[in-house]
């Protein structure tokens, strides 16, 4: 069966520091991969999606970036965090988006 | 820009009551999906509807996709405290993107 993991689960970072969140999927090949951000108790905002290695599509202008160095690895990064980057970050995968996506456990980021 | 609007945003009901959550858009989607999320966890897929007018049932939950594939509803019969959570609808278009609604927070009081 397929599994998805992301880490770290929680982190507190100072403004201006770098960020790296990592996500890996097991049990499937060539998945579509997604990064979402969620404000407290609200809907999910699509940040990036990838349909293959090295292929990244960005949905919103921001100081975040994403990379897919391997088929089942998706990384969310920032060179300098802003206070507004705080939130709950979720990685997800799908075989075909119209059939649904499957989420990781989420990563809480607090920028102080 | 595709938008999905959910209503109501918050719902507090007594155990045993029925409720309906709505998800509306001006865009046509190839599928409409419903997720349920617990605090501090990732959303979990409940159901996917792909055909206009389609109705799916999952125990006490009934999901319907509008005929024009622009809207959907979730109906819960005899709600239980275990149904408490954030319900999210999401629409898939012809690309690889999945766009989420703003969510409906449901509280079922014992």
Coordinates of N, CA and C in Angstrom, one line a residue:
Chain A
X1 N 0.8 -1.2 0.0 CA 0.0 0.0 0.0 C 0.9 1.3 0.0
X2 N 0.3 2.3 -0.4 CA 1.0 3.6 -0.5 C 1.0 4.3 0.8
X3 N 2.2 4.9 1.1 CA 2.3 5.8 2.3 C 3.0 7.1 2.0
X4 N 2.7 8.1 2.7 CA 3.3 9.4 2.5 C 3.7 9.9 3.9
X5 N 4.9 10.4 4.0 CA 5.5 11.0 5.2 C 6.1 12.3 4.9
X6 N 5.9 13.2 5.9 CA 6.6 14.5 5.8 C 7.2 14.9 7.1
X7 N 8.2 15.7 7.1 CA 8.9 16.1 8.3 C 9.7 17.4 8.1
X8 N 10.0 18.1 9.2 CA 9.6 17.8 10.5 C 8.1 18.0 10.8
X9 N 7.6 17.5 11.9 CA 6.2 17.7 12.3 C 5.9 19.1 12.8
X10 N 6.9 19.6 13.5 CA 6.8 21.0 14.1 C 8.1 21.7 14.0
X11 N 8.1 23.0 13.7 CA 9.3 23.7 13.8 C 9.0 25.2 14.1
X12 N 9.9 25.8 14.9 CA 9.8 27.2 15.2 C 11.1 27.8 14.6
X13 N 10.9 28.8 13.7 CA 12.1 29.4 13.0 C 12.1 30.9 13.2
X14 N 13.2 31.6 13.3 CA 13.2 33.0 13.3 C 13.1 33.6 12.0
X15 N 12.5 34.8 11.9 CA 12.4 35.5 10.7 C 13.8 35.7 10.0
X16 N 13.8 35.4 8.7 CA 15.0 35.5 7.9 C 15.8 34.2 7.8
X17 N 15.4 33.2 8.6 CA 16.1 31.9 8.5 C 15.6 31.1 7.4
X18 N 16.4 30.1 6.9 CA 16.0 29.2 5.8 C 15.0 28.2 6.3
X19 N 14.3 27.5 5.3 CA 13.4 26.5 5.6 C 13.5 25.3 4.7
X20 N 13.4 24.1 5.2 CA 13.3 22.9 4.3 C 12.3 21.9 4.9
X21 N 11.3 21.7 4.2 CA 10.3 20.6 4.6 C 10.4 19.5 3.6
X22 N 10.4 18.3 4.0 CA 10.6 17.2 3.1 C 9.4 16.2 3.1
X23 N 9.1 15.6 2.0 CA 8.0 14.7 1.9 C 8.4 13.6 1.0
X24 N 8.1 12.4 1.4 CA 8.4 11.2 0.6 C 7.2 10.3 0.5
X25 N 7.0 9.6 -0.7 CA 5.9 8.7 -0.9 C 6.5 7.3 -1.2
X26 N 5.9 6.3 -0.6 CA 6.3 4.9 -0.9 C 5.1 4.1 -1.5
X27 N 5.5 3.1 -2.2 CA 4.5 2.2 -2.7 C 3.8 2.6 -4.0
X28 N 4.4 3.6 -4.7 CA 3.8 4.0 -6.0 C 4.9 4.7 -6.8
X29 N 4.7 4.8 -8.1 CA 5.8 5.4 -8.9 C 5.1 6.5 -9.7
X30 N 5.9 7.6 -10.0 CA 5.5 8.7 -10.8 C 4.2 9.4 -10.3
X31 N 4.1 9.6 -9.0 CA 2.9 10.3 -8.4 C 2.9 11.7 -8.8
X32 N 1.7 12.3 -8.8 CA 1.6 13.8 -8.8 C 1.8 14.2 -7.3
X33 N 2.6 15.3 -7.1 CA 2.9 15.7 -5.7 C 2.5 17.1 -5.5
X34 N 2.0 17.4 -4.3 CA 1.5 18.8 -4.0 C 2.0 19.3 -2.7
X35 N 2.1 20.6 -2.6 CA 2.3 21.3 -1.3 C 1.1 22.3 -1.1
X36 N 0.5 22.1 0.0 CA -0.6 23.1 0.4 C -0.2 23.7 1.7
X37 N -0.8 24.9 1.9 CA -0.7 25.6 3.2 C -2.1 25.9 3.7
X38 N -2.3 25.7 5.0 CA -3.6 25.9 5.6 C -3.5 26.9 6.7
X39 N -4.3 28.0 6.7 CA -4.5 28.9 7.8 C -5.3 28.2 8.9
X40 N -5.3 28.6 10.1 CA -5.9 27.9 11.2 C -7.4 27.7 10.9
X41 N -7.8 26.4 10.9 CA -9.2 26.0 10.7 C -9.8 26.4 9.4
X42 N -9.1 26.6 8.4 CA -9.6 27.1 7.1 C -9.3 26.1 6.0
X43 N -9.6 26.6 4.8 CA -9.3 25.7 3.6 C -7.8 25.7 3.3
X44 N -7.5 24.9 2.2 CA -6.1 24.7 1.8 C -5.8 25.5 0.6
X45 N -4.6 26.1 0.6 CA -4.2 26.9 -0.5 C -3.1 26.1 -1.2
X46 N -3.3 25.9 -2.5 CA -2.3 25.2 -3.3 C -1.1 26.0 -3.5
X47 N 0.1 25.6 -3.1 CA 1.3 26.3 -3.3 C 2.1 25.8 -4.6
X48 N 2.4 24.5 -4.6 CA 3.1 24.0 -5.7 C 2.5 22.6 -6.1
X49 N 2.7 22.2 -7.4 CA 2.4 20.8 -7.7 C 3.5 20.4 -8.7
X50 N 3.7 19.1 -8.8 CA 4.7 18.5 -9.7 C 4.1 17.2 -10.3
X51 N 4.3 17.1 -11.6 CA 3.8 15.9 -12.3 C 5.0 15.0 -12.7
X52 N 6.2 15.4 -12.4 CA 7.4 14.6 -12.7 C 8.7 15.2 -12.1
X53 N 9.7 14.4 -12.1 CA 11.0 14.9 -11.6 C 11.4 16.2 -12.3
X54 N 11.8 17.2 -11.5 CA 12.2 18.4 -12.0 C 11.1 19.3 -12.5
X55 N 9.9 18.9 -12.5 CA 8.8 19.7 -13.1 C 8.0 20.3 -11.9
X56 N 8.0 21.6 -11.7 CA 7.4 22.2 -10.6 C 6.5 23.3 -11.2
X57 N 5.2 23.4 -10.7 CA 4.3 24.5 -11.1 C 4.0 25.2 -9.8
X58 N 4.1 26.6 -9.9 CA 3.9 27.4 -8.8 C 2.5 28.1 -8.9
X59 N 1.7 28.1 -7.9 CA 0.4 28.7 -7.9 C 0.3 30.1 -7.4
X60 N 1.2 30.5 -6.5 CA 1.1 31.8 -5.9 C 2.5 32.4 -5.8
X61 N 2.6 33.7 -6.1 CA 3.9 34.3 -5.9 C 4.3 34.4 -4.4
X62 N 5.5 34.1 -4.1 CA 5.9 34.0 -2.6 C 7.4 33.8 -2.6
X63 N 7.8 33.8 -1.3 CA 9.3 33.5 -1.2 C 9.6 32.1 -0.9
X64 N 8.6 31.2 -1.2 CA 8.9 29.8 -1.1 C 9.2 29.2 -2.5
X65 N 9.9 28.1 -2.4 CA 10.2 27.3 -3.7 C 10.0 25.8 -3.4
X66 N 9.9 25.1 -4.4 CA 9.8 23.6 -4.3 C 10.7 22.9 -5.3
X67 N 11.1 21.7 -4.9 CA 12.0 20.9 -5.8 C 11.6 19.5 -5.7
X68 N 11.8 18.7 -6.8 CA 11.5 17.3 -6.8 C 12.8 16.6 -7.4
X69 N 13.7 16.4 -6.5 CA 15.0 15.8 -6.9 C 14.9 14.3 -7.3
X70 N 13.9 13.6 -6.7 CA 13.7 12.2 -7.1 C 12.2 12.0 -7.3
X71 N 11.8 10.8 -7.9 CA 10.5 10.6 -8.3 C 9.5 10.7 -7.1
X72 N 9.9 10.3 -5.9 CA 8.9 10.2 -4.8 C 9.3 11.2 -3.7
X73 N 10.1 12.2 -4.0 CA 10.5 13.1 -3.0 C 10.2 14.5 -3.4
X74 N 9.6 15.3 -2.5 CA 9.2 16.7 -2.8 C 9.6 17.5 -1.6
X75 N 10.3 18.6 -1.9 CA 10.9 19.5 -0.9 C 10.3 20.9 -1.0
X76 N 10.0 21.5 0.1 CA 9.5 22.9 0.1 C 10.6 23.7 0.9
X77 N 11.0 24.8 0.3 CA 12.2 25.5 0.8 C 11.9 27.0 0.8
X78 N 12.7 27.7 1.6 CA 12.7 29.1 1.6 C 14.1 29.6 2.0
X79 N 14.6 30.6 1.4 CA 15.9 31.1 1.8 C 15.8 32.1 3.0
X80 N 14.7 32.8 3.1 CA 14.5 33.7 4.2 C 13.0 33.8 4.6
X81 N 12.7 33.2 5.7 CA 11.3 33.2 6.1 C 10.7 34.5 6.6
X82 N 9.4 34.7 6.3 CA 8.7 35.9 6.7 C 7.7 35.4 7.8
X83 N 7.3 36.4 8.6 CA 6.2 36.0 9.6 C 5.0 35.4 9.0
X84 N 4.6 35.9 7.8 CA 3.4 35.5 7.1 C 3.6 34.1 6.6
X85 N 4.8 33.5 6.7 CA 4.9 32.1 6.2 C 4.5 31.1 7.3
X86 N 4.1 31.5 8.5 CA 3.6 30.6 9.5 C 2.4 30.0 9.0
X87 N 2.2 28.7 9.4 CA 1.0 27.9 9.0 C 1.2 26.5 9.1
X88 N 0.2 25.7 8.6 CA 0.2 24.3 8.6 C 0.5 23.9 7.2
X89 N 1.6 23.2 6.9 CA 2.0 22.8 5.6 C 1.7 21.3 5.3
X90 N 1.0 21.1 4.2 CA 0.6 19.7 3.9 C 1.2 19.2 2.6
X91 N 1.8 18.1 2.6 CA 2.2 17.4 1.3 C 1.2 16.4 1.0
X92 N 1.0 16.2 -0.3 CA 0.0 15.2 -0.8 C 0.4 14.6 -2.1
X93 N -0.1 13.4 -2.3 CA 0.1 12.7 -3.6 C -1.2 12.2 -4.2
X94 N -1.1 12.0 -5.5 CA -2.2 11.4 -6.2 C -1.7 10.6 -7.4
X95 N -2.4 9.6 -7.8 CA -2.2 8.9 -9.0 C -2.9 9.6 -10.1
X96 N -4.1 10.0 -9.9 CA -4.9 10.8 -10.8 C -5.7 11.8 -10.0
X97 N -5.5 13.1 -10.1 CA -6.1 14.0 -9.2 C -7.6 13.9 -9.2
X98 N -8.3 13.5 -10.3 CA -9.8 13.4 -10.2 C -10.2 12.3 -9.4
X99 N -9.4 11.4 -8.9 CA -9.8 10.3 -8.0 C -9.4 10.7 -6.6
X100 N -8.8 11.8 -6.3 CA -8.5 12.2 -5.0 C -7.0 12.2 -4.7
X101 N -6.7 13.0 -3.6 CA -5.3 13.1 -3.2 C -5.2 12.6 -1.8
X102 N -4.0 12.2 -1.4 CA -3.7 11.6 -0.1 C -2.6 12.4 0.6
X103 N -3.0 12.8 1.8 CA -2.1 13.8 2.5 C -1.2 13.1 3.5
X104 N -0.1 13.8 3.8 CA 0.8 13.5 4.9 C 0.3 14.0 6.2
X105 N 1.1 13.9 7.2 CA 0.7 14.2 8.6 C 0.7 15.7 8.8
X106 N 1.3 16.5 8.0 CA 1.4 17.9 8.1 C 2.6 18.4 8.9
X107 N 3.0 19.7 8.7 CA 4.1 20.3 9.4 C 3.7 21.7 9.9
X108 N 3.8 21.8 11.2 CA 3.4 23.1 11.8 C 4.6 24.0 11.8
X109 N 4.6 25.2 11.1 CA 5.7 26.1 11.1 C 5.2 27.4 11.8
X110 N 6.0 27.8 12.7 CA 5.8 29.1 13.4 C 7.1 29.9 13.2
X111 N 6.9 31.1 12.5 CA 8.0 32.0 12.3 C 7.9 33.1 13.4
X112 N 9.0 33.3 14.1 CA 9.0 34.2 15.2 C 10.0 35.3 15.0
Chain B
X1 N -10.0 32.7 -12.2 CA -9.6 32.0 -10.9 C -10.8 31.1 -10.5
X2 N -10.5 29.9 -10.2 CA -11.5 29.0 -9.8 C -11.7 29.1 -8.3
X3 N -13.0 29.2 -7.8 CA -13.3 29.3 -6.4 C -14.4 28.3 -6.1
X4 N -14.2 27.8 -4.9 CA -15.2 26.9 -4.3 C -15.7 27.5 -3.0
X5 N -17.0 27.8 -2.9 CA -17.5 28.4 -1.7 C -18.3 27.4 -1.0
X6 N -18.0 27.2 0.3 CA -18.7 26.3 1.2 C -19.6 27.0 2.1
X7 N -20.8 26.4 2.4 CA -21.7 27.0 3.4 C -22.4 25.9 4.1
X8 N -22.7 26.1 5.4 CA -22.2 27.2 6.2 C -20.7 27.0 6.6
X9 N -20.2 28.1 7.1 CA -18.8 28.0 7.5 C -18.6 27.3 8.9
X10 N -19.7 27.4 9.7 CA -19.7 26.7 11.0 C -21.1 26.2 11.3
X11 N -21.1 25.0 11.9 CA -22.4 24.4 12.2 C -22.3 23.7 13.5
X12 N -23.2 24.1 14.5 CA -23.2 23.4 15.8 C -24.6 22.8 15.9
X13 N -24.7 21.5 16.1 CA -25.9 20.8 16.2 C -25.9 19.8 17.3
X14 N -27.1 19.3 17.6 CA -27.3 18.3 18.7 C -27.2 16.9 18.0
X15 N -26.6 16.0 18.8 CA -26.6 14.6 18.3 C -28.0 14.2 17.9
X16 N -28.0 13.5 16.7 CA -29.3 12.9 16.2 C -29.9 13.8 15.1
X17 N -29.4 15.1 15.0 CA -30.0 16.0 14.0 C -29.4 15.7 12.6
X18 N -30.1 16.1 11.6 CA -29.6 16.0 10.2 C -29.0 17.4 9.8
X19 N -28.1 17.3 8.8 CA -27.5 18.6 8.4 C -27.0 18.4 6.9
X20 N -26.9 19.5 6.2 CA -26.4 19.5 4.8 C -25.4 20.7 4.7
X21 N -24.3 20.3 4.1 CA -23.2 21.3 3.7 C -23.2 21.4 2.2
X22 N -23.0 22.7 1.8 CA -23.0 23.0 0.4 C -21.7 23.4 -0.1
X23 N -21.4 23.1 -1.4 CA -20.1 23.5 -2.0 C -20.5 24.0 -3.4
X24 N -20.3 25.3 -3.7 CA -20.7 25.9 -5.0 C -19.6 26.6 -5.7
X25 N -19.7 26.6 -7.0 CA -18.7 27.2 -7.8 C -19.3 27.6 -9.2
X26 N -18.7 28.6 -9.8 CA -19.1 29.0 -11.2 C -18.4 28.2 -12.2
X27 N -17.4 27.4 -11.8 CA -16.6 26.6 -12.7 C -17.1 25.2 -12.8
X28 N -16.8 24.5 -13.9 CA -17.1 23.1 -14.1 C -15.9 22.3 -13.7
X29 N -16.1 21.2 -12.9 CA -15.1 20.3 -12.5 C -15.2 18.9 -13.1
X30 N -14.1 18.3 -13.3 CA -14.2 16.9 -13.7 C -14.5 16.0 -12.6
X31 N -14.2 16.4 -11.4 CA -14.7 15.6 -10.2 C -14.8 16.6 -9.0
X32 N -15.6 16.2 -8.1 CA -15.8 16.9 -6.8 C -15.5 15.9 -5.7
X33 N -14.7 16.4 -4.7 CA -14.2 15.5 -3.7 C -14.6 16.1 -2.3
X34 N -14.8 15.2 -1.4 CA -15.0 15.6 0.0 C -14.0 15.0 0.9
X35 N -13.5 15.8 1.8 CA -12.5 15.4 2.8 C -13.0 15.8 4.2
X36 N -12.5 15.0 5.2 CA -12.7 15.4 6.6 C -11.4 15.5 7.3
X37 N -11.2 16.5 8.1 CA -10.0 16.8 8.7 C -10.1 16.9 10.2
X38 N -9.3 16.2 11.0 CA -9.2 16.4 12.4 C -8.1 17.4 12.7
X39 N -8.2 18.1 13.9 CA -7.2 19.1 14.3 C -5.8 18.5 14.3
X40 N -4.9 19.2 13.6 CA -3.5 18.8 13.6 C -3.2 17.6 12.7
X41 N -4.1 17.2 11.9 CA -3.9 16.1 11.0 C -4.2 16.5 9.5
X42 N -3.7 15.7 8.6 CA -4.0 16.0 7.2 C -5.5 15.6 6.9
X43 N -6.1 16.2 5.9 CA -7.4 15.8 5.5 C -7.4 14.3 5.0
X44 N -8.6 13.7 5.1 CA -8.8 12.3 4.7 C -9.9 12.3 3.7
X45 N -9.6 11.7 2.5 CA -10.6 11.6 1.5 C -11.8 10.7 1.9
X46 N -13.0 11.3 1.7 CA -14.2 10.6 2.0 C -14.8 10.0 0.7
X47 N -14.9 10.8 -0.3 CA -15.6 10.3 -1.5 C -15.2 11.2 -2.7
X48 N -15.3 10.6 -3.9 CA -15.1 11.4 -5.1 C -16.4 11.1 -6.0
X49 N -16.9 12.2 -6.5 CA -18.0 12.1 -7.5 C -17.6 12.7 -8.8
X50 N -17.9 12.0 -9.9 CA -17.4 12.4 -11.2 C -18.5 12.6 -12.2
X51 N -19.7 12.1 -12.0 CA -20.7 12.2 -13.0 C -21.8 13.2 -12.6
X52 N -22.2 14.1 -13.4 CA -23.2 15.1 -13.1 C -24.5 14.3 -12.6
X53 N -25.0 14.8 -11.4 CA -26.2 14.1 -10.8 C -25.9 12.9 -10.0
X54 N -24.6 12.5 -9.9 CA -24.2 11.3 -9.2 C -24.5 11.5 -7.7
X55 N -25.0 10.4 -7.1 CA -25.2 10.3 -5.6 C -24.4 9.2 -5.1
X56 N -23.7 9.4 -4.0 CA -23.0 8.3 -3.3 C -23.3 8.4 -1.9
X57 N -23.4 7.2 -1.3 CA -23.7 7.1 0.1 C -22.6 6.3 0.8
X58 N -22.2 6.9 2.0 CA -21.2 6.3 2.9 C -21.8 6.3 4.3
X59 N -22.4 5.1 4.6 CA -23.1 5.0 5.9 C -24.1 6.1 6.0
X60 N -24.0 7.0 7.0 CA -25.0 8.0 7.2 C -24.7 9.3 6.4
X61 N -23.7 9.3 5.5 CA -23.3 10.4 4.7 C -23.8 10.2 3.3
X62 N -24.4 11.2 2.7 CA -24.8 11.2 1.3 C -24.2 12.3 0.6
X63 N -23.6 12.0 -0.5 CA -22.9 13.1 -1.3 C -23.6 13.1 -2.7
X64 N -23.8 14.4 -3.2 CA -24.4 14.6 -4.5 C -23.6 15.5 -5.3
X65 N -23.4 15.2 -6.6 CA -22.8 16.1 -7.5 C -23.8 16.8 -8.4
X66 N -23.8 18.1 -8.5 CA -24.8 18.8 -9.3 C -24.8 18.4 -10.8
X67 N -26.0 18.5 -11.4 CA -26.1 18.1 -12.8 C -25.1 18.7 -13.7
X68 N -24.8 20.0 -13.4 CA -23.9 20.8 -14.3 C -22.4 20.6 -13.8
X69 N -22.2 19.8 -12.8 CA -20.8 19.5 -12.3 C -20.2 20.8 -11.8
X70 N -21.0 21.7 -11.2 CA -20.4 22.9 -10.6 C -20.6 23.0 -9.1
X71 N -21.4 22.1 -8.5 CA -21.7 22.2 -7.1 C -21.9 20.8 -6.6
X72 N -21.9 20.7 -5.2 CA -22.0 19.4 -4.6 C -22.6 19.7 -3.2
X73 N -23.2 18.6 -2.6 CA -23.7 18.7 -1.3 C -23.3 17.5 -0.5
X74 N -23.2 17.7 0.8 CA -23.0 16.6 1.8 C -24.1 16.6 2.8
X75 N -24.8 15.5 2.9 CA -25.9 15.4 3.9 C -25.5 14.3 4.9
X76 N -25.6 14.7 6.2 CA -25.4 13.7 7.3 C -26.7 13.5 8.0
X77 N -27.0 12.2 8.1 CA -28.3 11.8 8.8 C -27.9 11.4 10.2
X78 N -28.7 11.8 11.2 CA -28.5 11.4 12.6 C -27.1 11.6 13.0
X79 N -26.6 12.9 13.0 CA -25.2 13.2 13.3 C -24.8 12.7 14.7
X80 N -23.6 12.2 14.8 CA -23.0 11.8 16.0 C -21.8 12.6 16.4
X81 N -21.4 12.6 17.7 CA -20.2 13.4 18.1 C -19.0 13.0 17.3
X82 N -18.9 11.8 16.9 CA -17.7 11.4 16.1 C -17.7 12.0 14.7
X83 N -18.7 12.7 14.3 CA -18.8 13.3 13.0 C -18.1 14.7 13.1
X84 N -17.8 15.2 14.3 CA -17.2 16.5 14.5 C -15.9 16.6 13.7
X85 N -15.7 17.7 13.0 CA -14.5 17.9 12.3 C -14.7 19.0 11.3
X86 N -13.6 19.2 10.5 CA -13.6 20.2 9.4 C -13.9 19.4 8.1
X87 N -15.0 19.8 7.4 CA -15.3 19.2 6.1 C -14.9 20.1 5.0
X88 N -14.2 19.5 4.0 CA -13.6 20.3 2.9 C -14.1 19.7 1.6
X89 N -14.6 20.5 0.7 CA -14.8 20.1 -0.6 C -13.7 20.5 -1.5
X90 N -13.4 19.8 -2.6 CA -12.3 20.1 -3.5 C -12.7 19.7 -4.9
X91 N -12.3 20.6 -5.9 CA -12.7 20.3 -7.3 C -11.4 20.1 -8.1
X92 N -11.5 19.1 -8.9 CA -10.4 18.8 -9.9 C -10.8 19.3 -11.3
X93 N -9.9 20.1 -11.9 CA -10.3 20.5 -13.3 C -9.5 19.6 -14.3
X94 N -9.4 20.1 -15.5 CA -8.7 19.3 -16.5 C -7.2 19.2 -16.4
X95 N -6.7 20.0 -15.5 CA -5.2 20.0 -15.2 C -4.9 19.0 -14.1
X96 N -3.8 19.2 -13.4 CA -3.4 18.4 -12.3 C -3.8 19.0 -11.0
X97 N -4.5 20.2 -11.0 CA -4.7 20.9 -9.8 C -6.0 20.4 -9.1
X98 N -5.9 20.5 -7.7 CA -7.1 20.3 -6.9 C -7.3 21.5 -6.1
X99 N -8.5 22.2 -6.2 CA -8.7 23.4 -5.5 C -9.7 23.1 -4.4
X100 N -9.4 23.6 -3.2 CA -10.2 23.4 -2.0 C -11.1 24.5 -1.7
X101 N -12.3 24.2 -1.1 CA -13.1 25.2 -0.6 C -12.6 25.7 0.8
X102 N -13.3 26.6 1.4 CA -12.9 27.2 2.6 C -13.2 26.4 3.9
X103 N -14.0 25.3 3.7 CA -14.3 24.4 4.8 C -15.5 24.8 5.6
X104 N -16.1 23.7 6.2 CA -17.2 23.8 7.1 C -16.8 23.1 8.4
X105 N -16.8 23.9 9.5 CA -16.5 23.3 10.7 C -17.8 22.8 11.4
X106 N -17.8 21.5 11.7 CA -19.0 20.9 12.3 C -18.7 20.5 13.7
X107 N -19.6 20.8 14.6 CA -19.6 20.4 16.0 C -20.9 19.7 16.3
X108 N -20.8 18.5 16.7 CA -22.0 17.7 17.1 C -21.9 17.5 18.6
X109 N -22.9 18.1 19.3 CA -22.9 18.1 20.8 C -23.7 16.9 21.3
X110 N -23.1 16.2 22.3 CA -23.8 15.0 22.8 C -25.1 15.3 23.5

